[in-house]
Structures are given as structure tokens and as C-alpha cells.
Amino acid sequence: MLDLGLEGRTVLVTGATGAIGSAAARAFAEQGARVALAFRHRREAAEALAVELSGPDRGRAFAVPYALDDAASPRWVVAAVEEHWGGLDVLVAAARRRGARREPHARFEDVPEEHWRPLVADAFAPAIRTVQWAVAGMRKRGWGRIALVAPPHVPDGDPGGEFHAVARAGLGGLVRGLVGEVGGDGVLINAVCPGPTPPDRPPTAPEGFTTPESSATSSEDIARALVFLCSAANGAITGETLTLAGCRRARRRV
């Protein structure tokens, strides 16, 4: 069995009450990691998940507030983890705000700024701030893993797809740009981009159909990729944006 080297590691997951964030938190906990669950609004859900993952000693998970629009929030969230457990080994940045969906027949030039700004701005600034605070301690300790969850791919020509692409490109640039600076200090950084399945809604097949494993990207698929990239088993993959996507349609049962 592959040893991922996550036993006792400390992990911060932002967006921990979303489908991807909660799946990632569970996956890290299953590997013996201690997990801090950063949430924005759903305090009860975050605290319930912390109880679920805490283990017999009640000390393996805790919930902490995290605000995308508060420039100071990343600093004190990272500080809370470092104070609670003495350091932060892994950051999974899965928090993001959905932009308002563009009207299907609206032209690009008619899309109001308030529709696209949350999607674009909240994909960049909070991730940069959180990585800045997290990476400092990782470099001092000589080991760290960072994974950013990028906005999902949408079909070409889909209304609003251009704004998703801008956000993905920005996070990809952040990942590539940091490789040379932090790699020598033992810190690896990557991004994971969900496929066509909406990231906060696990895929379901209509009644009468079965879904092969490769037909859609589930939150659990994404969580497994995040765990590997952020583990000791990954000693060389850095600066990459990994896109997870299905390749076959669901098949009708006969």
C-alpha cells in the first residue's frame, strides 16, 4: 500500500462546507491528518464535520471562520491553525464565490460587472493572500504542499465561460510563478480544475441509467487528486494544473 505520509500532518481546507472541500477534508482525515475546516457562512455544517472528523481524542479537526472579502481573514486563519497545532503543512484552497449566471442570450458586452466580478476577483485575491501567509511557515520548516481548486471547465461558447477561463488562467499563473521560488524550500504547489460537473453538486444519473467511473468528475475524484498532490508520495509534481474530466456519457441499463 502506498504510504502518503500524511499521518499527523496539519491541513487547512478553505471552503470546507462545499462538496469539494468537505470531500477533501474527509479524505485527508482518513489518511490520519489533522484538518482545520475554514467556512464562510455554514457554521453548523462546519462544526458538525469537525465533530465527525475529530476522532476519539476530539483533537483532530476544528472549524474556523474564513471570509473571502476580508483581506485580514487569511492571516488570522493561518495563524489560528499554526497556534492550535504548531504549524501548517498543507493548504487546500477550495473556497470561491459563484458569479451570477449570465443570461443565455446576453452578449458579452452587456454583462454587468456585478455578474462577473465575484467569480474573477474571488478566485484570485483570497487565494494569493492565503498562500502568502501559509507558505511562510512551510518554507521555514522545509516542507509544504499547496493545492488550489480552480473554477470548473465549461463547454466552449457556454454563457459565462470566458470568466471561468480568466479565473482558471490566473490561478494557473500563480501556481507556475511560485514554483521556482518555493520549490527549493520543499514546498510544492499545484492546481486542480474540476471537469464539466458543477463542483458543488456531485453528479447524478437519471433513473434507468448507470454512470461509469470515467463519465463524470465527482467530489471524491477531486479529493483523491488533492490528497495525492498534497502528500509526501508526491515528490516532484509542482507548477501544474490538473484537469479532471469524464470521457463517456452515461449508459442506459438493459
CSV table of C-alpha atoms in Angstrom, one decimal:
chain,number,residue,atom,x,y,z
A,1,MET,CA,0.0,0.0,0.0
A,2,LEU,CA,1.3,3.4,-0.9
A,3,ASP,CA,2.3,5.5,2.1
A,4,LEU,CA,1.1,9.0,1.6
A,5,GLY,CA,3.0,10.3,4.6
A,6,LEU,CA,0.0,12.3,5.9
A,7,GLU,CA,-0.3,10.8,9.4
A,8,GLY,CA,-0.1,13.7,11.8
A,9,ARG,CA,0.2,16.3,9.2
A,10,THR,CA,-1.8,19.5,9.6
A,11,VAL,CA,-4.1,20.5,6.8
A,12,LEU,CA,-6.2,23.7,6.2
A,13,VAL,CA,-9.1,23.4,3.8
A,14,THR,CA,-10.9,26.6,2.8
A,15,GLY,CA,-14.4,26.2,1.5
A,16,ALA,CA,-14.7,23.2,3.8
A,17,THR,CA,-18.5,23.0,3.8
A,18,GLY,CA,-18.8,22.8,0.0
A,19,ALA,CA,-18.9,19.5,-1.8
A,20,ILE,CA,-15.3,19.5,-2.8
A,21,GLY,CA,-14.0,21.0,0.4
A,22,SER,CA,-15.8,18.5,2.6
A,23,ALA,CA,-14.8,15.5,0.5
A,24,ALA,CA,-11.2,16.7,0.7
A,25,ALA,CA,-11.4,17.1,4.4
A,26,ARG,CA,-12.7,13.6,4.9
A,27,ALA,CA,-10.1,12.2,2.5
A,28,PHE,CA,-7.2,13.8,4.5
A,29,ALA,CA,-8.7,12.7,7.8
A,30,GLU,CA,-8.8,9.1,6.5
A,31,GLN,CA,-5.1,9.3,6.0
A,32,GLY,CA,-4.5,10.4,9.6
A,33,ALA,CA,-4.1,14.1,9.0
A,34,ARG,CA,-5.4,16.8,11.3
A,35,VAL,CA,-7.8,19.1,9.5
A,36,ALA,CA,-8.8,22.7,10.0
A,37,LEU,CA,-12.2,23.5,8.3
A,38,ALA,CA,-12.4,27.1,7.1
A,39,PHE,CA,-16.0,28.2,6.4
A,40,ARG,CA,-17.8,31.3,5.4
A,41,HIS,CA,-21.5,31.0,6.4
A,42,ARG,CA,-22.4,27.4,7.3
A,43,ARG,CA,-21.0,27.3,10.8
A,44,GLU,CA,-23.2,24.4,11.9
A,45,ALA,CA,-22.2,22.3,9.0
A,46,ALA,CA,-18.5,23.0,9.6
A,47,GLU,CA,-18.7,22.3,13.3
A,48,ALA,CA,-20.7,19.0,12.6
A,49,LEU,CA,-18.0,18.0,10.1
A,50,ALA,CA,-15.3,18.8,12.7
A,51,VAL,CA,-17.0,16.5,15.2
A,52,GLU,CA,-17.2,13.8,12.6
A,53,LEU,CA,-13.5,14.0,11.8
A,54,SER,CA,-12.1,14.7,15.3
A,55,GLY,CA,-11.6,11.1,16.2
A,56,PRO,CA,-11.7,9.6,19.7
A,57,ASP,CA,-9.4,12.3,21.2
A,58,ARG,CA,-11.6,15.1,19.8
A,59,GLY,CA,-8.4,16.9,18.7
A,60,ARG,CA,-8.0,16.0,15.0
A,61,ALA,CA,-10.3,18.7,13.5
A,62,PHE,CA,-11.8,22.1,14.2
A,63,ALA,CA,-13.8,24.7,12.4
A,64,VAL,CA,-12.6,28.3,11.8
A,65,PRO,CA,-14.4,31.2,10.1
A,66,TYR,CA,-12.9,32.4,6.8
A,67,ALA,CA,-14.2,35.4,4.7
A,68,LEU,CA,-13.4,35.8,1.0
A,69,ASP,CA,-14.0,39.5,1.1
A,70,ASP,CA,-12.0,40.2,4.2
A,71,ALA,CA,-8.3,40.9,3.4
A,72,ALA,CA,-7.3,40.1,7.0
A,73,SER,CA,-9.1,36.8,7.2
A,74,PRO,CA,-6.4,34.6,5.6
A,75,ARG,CA,-3.8,35.9,8.0
A,76,TRP,CA,-5.7,35.0,11.2
A,77,VAL,CA,-7.0,31.7,9.8
A,78,VAL,CA,-3.5,30.5,9.1
A,79,ALA,CA,-2.3,31.9,12.5
A,80,ALA,CA,-5.2,30.0,14.2
A,81,VAL,CA,-4.0,26.7,12.7
A,82,GLU,CA,-0.4,27.3,13.5
A,83,GLU,CA,-1.2,28.3,17.1
A,84,HIS,CA,-3.6,25.3,17.5
A,85,TRP,CA,-1.2,22.7,16.1
A,86,GLY,CA,2.2,24.3,16.0
A,87,GLY,CA,2.4,24.6,12.2
A,88,LEU,CA,0.6,24.2,8.9
A,89,ASP,CA,1.8,21.5,6.4
A,90,VAL,CA,-0.9,21.5,3.7
A,91,LEU,CA,-3.2,24.2,2.3
A,92,VAL,CA,-6.1,23.2,0.1
A,93,ALA,CA,-7.8,26.4,-1.2
A,94,ALA,CA,-11.2,25.4,-2.3
A,95,ALA,CA,-13.2,28.5,-1.3
A,96,ARG,CA,-14.7,30.6,-4.0
A,97,ARG,CA,-17.8,32.6,-4.7
A,98,ARG,CA,-20.0,31.8,-7.7
A,99,GLY,CA,-20.6,34.7,-10.1
A,100,ALA,CA,-24.2,35.3,-11.1
A,101,ARG,CA,-25.0,33.3,-14.2
A,102,ARG,CA,-25.1,35.2,-17.4
A,103,GLU,CA,-28.3,35.2,-19.4
A,104,PRO,CA,-28.1,32.7,-22.2
A,105,HIS,CA,-28.7,35.2,-25.0
A,106,ALA,CA,-26.9,38.2,-23.4
A,107,ARG,CA,-23.9,39.5,-25.4
A,108,PHE,CA,-20.5,39.7,-23.7
A,109,GLU,CA,-20.5,43.5,-23.8
A,110,ASP,CA,-23.9,43.6,-22.0
A,111,VAL,CA,-22.9,41.5,-19.0
A,112,PRO,CA,-22.9,43.8,-15.9
A,113,GLU,CA,-19.7,43.9,-13.8
A,114,GLU,CA,-21.6,42.7,-10.7
A,115,HIS,CA,-22.2,39.4,-12.5
A,116,TRP,CA,-18.6,38.6,-13.3
A,117,ARG,CA,-16.6,40.4,-10.6
A,118,PRO,CA,-17.3,37.9,-7.8
A,119,LEU,CA,-16.2,35.0,-10.0
A,120,VAL,CA,-13.0,36.6,-11.2
A,121,ALA,CA,-11.9,38.7,-8.1
A,122,ASP,CA,-12.7,36.0,-5.6
A,123,ALA,CA,-10.7,33.4,-7.5
A,124,PHE,CA,-7.5,35.5,-7.2
A,125,ALA,CA,-7.2,37.7,-4.2
A,126,PRO,CA,-8.2,35.3,-1.4
A,127,ALA,CA,-6.0,32.5,-2.8
A,128,ILE,CA,-3.0,34.8,-3.1
A,129,ARG,CA,-3.5,36.1,0.4
A,130,THR,CA,-3.9,32.7,1.9
A,131,VAL,CA,-0.9,31.2,0.1
A,132,GLN,CA,1.2,34.2,1.2
A,133,TRP,CA,0.5,33.5,4.9
A,134,ALA,CA,0.6,29.7,4.6
A,135,VAL,CA,3.9,29.4,2.6
A,136,ALA,CA,6.0,31.5,5.0
A,137,GLY,CA,5.8,28.8,7.8
A,138,MET,CA,6.1,26.0,5.3
A,139,ARG,CA,9.4,27.4,3.9
A,140,LYS,CA,10.8,27.8,7.5
A,141,ARG,CA,10.0,24.1,8.2
A,142,GLY,CA,11.3,22.9,4.8
A,143,TRP,CA,8.2,21.1,3.8
A,144,GLY,CA,4.8,22.0,2.5
A,145,ARG,CA,2.1,21.3,-0.1
A,146,ILE,CA,-0.4,23.7,-1.6
A,147,ALA,CA,-3.3,22.9,-3.9
A,148,LEU,CA,-5.7,25.5,-5.4
A,149,VAL,CA,-9.1,24.4,-6.7
A,150,ALA,CA,-9.7,26.3,-9.9
A,151,PRO,CA,-13.2,27.1,-11.4
A,152,PRO,CA,-14.6,24.2,-13.4
A,153,HIS,CA,-14.3,23.9,-17.2
A,154,VAL,CA,-17.5,24.7,-19.1
A,155,PRO,CA,-18.2,23.9,-22.7
A,156,ASP,CA,-16.8,26.4,-25.3
A,157,GLY,CA,-19.4,29.0,-26.0
A,158,ASP,CA,-21.3,28.5,-22.8
A,159,PRO,CA,-22.6,31.8,-21.4
A,160,GLY,CA,-20.1,33.0,-18.7
A,161,GLY,CA,-17.4,30.5,-19.7
A,162,GLU,CA,-15.0,33.3,-20.6
A,163,PHE,CA,-15.0,34.5,-17.0
A,164,HIS,CA,-14.3,31.0,-15.7
A,165,ALA,CA,-11.4,30.8,-18.1
A,166,VAL,CA,-9.9,34.1,-16.8
A,167,ALA,CA,-10.1,32.8,-13.2
A,168,ARG,CA,-8.5,29.5,-14.1
A,169,ALA,CA,-5.7,31.2,-16.0
A,170,GLY,CA,-5.0,33.5,-13.1
A,171,LEU,CA,-4.7,30.6,-10.6
A,172,GLY,CA,-2.6,28.7,-13.1
A,173,GLY,CA,-0.3,31.6,-13.4
A,174,LEU,CA,0.1,31.9,-9.6
A,175,VAL,CA,1.0,28.2,-9.5
A,176,ARG,CA,3.6,28.4,-12.2
A,177,GLY,CA,5.0,31.6,-11.0
A,178,LEU,CA,5.7,30.3,-7.5
A,179,VAL,CA,7.4,27.0,-8.5
A,180,GLY,CA,10.9,28.4,-8.8
A,181,GLU,CA,10.7,30.5,-5.6
A,182,VAL,CA,9.4,28.0,-3.1
A,183,GLY,CA,10.5,24.7,-4.6
A,184,GLY,CA,13.9,24.9,-3.2
A,185,ASP,CA,12.4,25.1,0.3
A,186,GLY,CA,10.5,21.9,-0.1
A,187,VAL,CA,7.1,23.4,-1.0
A,188,LEU,CA,5.1,22.0,-3.9
A,189,ILE,CA,2.2,23.9,-5.4
A,190,ASN,CA,-0.4,22.8,-7.9
A,191,ALA,CA,-4.0,23.5,-9.0
A,192,VAL,CA,-6.8,21.1,-9.7
A,193,CYS,CA,-9.6,22.0,-12.1
A,194,PRO,CA,-12.8,20.1,-11.9
A,195,GLY,CA,-14.3,18.9,-15.2
A,196,PRO,CA,-17.7,19.7,-16.6
A,197,THR,CA,-19.6,18.6,-13.5
A,198,PRO,CA,-20.5,21.6,-11.3
A,199,PRO,CA,-18.1,21.5,-8.3
A,200,ASP,CA,-20.8,22.0,-5.6
A,201,ARG,CA,-23.2,19.4,-7.0
A,202,PRO,CA,-22.0,15.8,-7.2
A,203,PRO,CA,-23.1,14.1,-10.5
A,204,THR,CA,-26.2,12.0,-10.6
A,205,ALA,CA,-27.6,9.9,-13.4
A,206,PRO,CA,-31.2,9.9,-14.4
A,207,GLU,CA,-33.3,6.9,-13.3
A,208,GLY,CA,-32.6,4.0,-15.7
A,209,PHE,CA,-29.0,4.9,-16.4
A,210,THR,CA,-25.7,3.8,-14.9
A,211,THR,CA,-22.7,6.1,-14.7
A,212,PRO,CA,-19.3,4.5,-15.4
A,213,GLU,CA,-16.4,5.8,-13.3
A,214,SER,CA,-15.0,7.8,-16.1
A,215,SER,CA,-18.2,9.5,-17.2
A,216,ALA,CA,-18.1,12.4,-14.7
A,217,THR,CA,-15.9,14.0,-12.1
A,218,SER,CA,-17.2,13.7,-8.6
A,219,SER,CA,-16.1,15.5,-5.5
A,220,GLU,CA,-14.5,12.3,-4.3
A,221,ASP,CA,-12.4,12.1,-7.5
A,222,ILE,CA,-11.2,15.6,-6.9
A,223,ALA,CA,-10.5,14.9,-3.3
A,224,ARG,CA,-8.3,11.9,-4.2
A,225,ALA,CA,-6.3,14.0,-6.6
A,226,LEU,CA,-5.9,16.7,-3.9
A,227,VAL,CA,-4.7,14.2,-1.3
A,228,PHE,CA,-2.1,12.8,-3.6
A,229,LEU,CA,-0.7,16.1,-4.8
A,230,CYS,CA,-0.5,17.3,-1.1
A,231,SER,CA,1.1,14.1,0.2
A,232,ALA,CA,4.7,13.0,0.7
A,233,ALA,CA,4.2,10.5,-2.1
A,234,ASN,CA,4.2,13.4,-4.5
A,235,GLY,CA,7.9,14.5,-4.5
A,236,ALA,CA,8.1,16.0,-8.0
A,237,ILE,CA,4.8,17.3,-9.4
A,238,THR,CA,4.6,21.0,-9.0
A,239,GLY,CA,3.6,24.0,-11.0
A,240,GLU,CA,0.9,22.0,-12.8
A,241,THR,CA,-2.9,22.5,-13.3
A,242,LEU,CA,-4.5,19.1,-13.3
A,243,THR,CA,-7.8,18.9,-15.1
A,244,LEU,CA,-10.2,16.1,-14.2
A,245,ALA,CA,-12.9,15.3,-16.7
A,246,GLY,CA,-15.1,12.4,-17.7
A,247,CYS,CA,-14.9,11.0,-21.2
A,248,ARG,CA,-18.0,8.9,-21.7
A,249,ARG,CA,-21.7,9.5,-21.4
A,250,ALA,CA,-23.9,7.6,-19.0
A,251,ARG,CA,-25.1,4.3,-20.4
A,252,ARG,CA,-28.7,3.0,-20.3
A,253,ARG,CA,-29.2,-0.2,-18.3
A,254,VAL,CA,-30.7,-3.0,-20.3
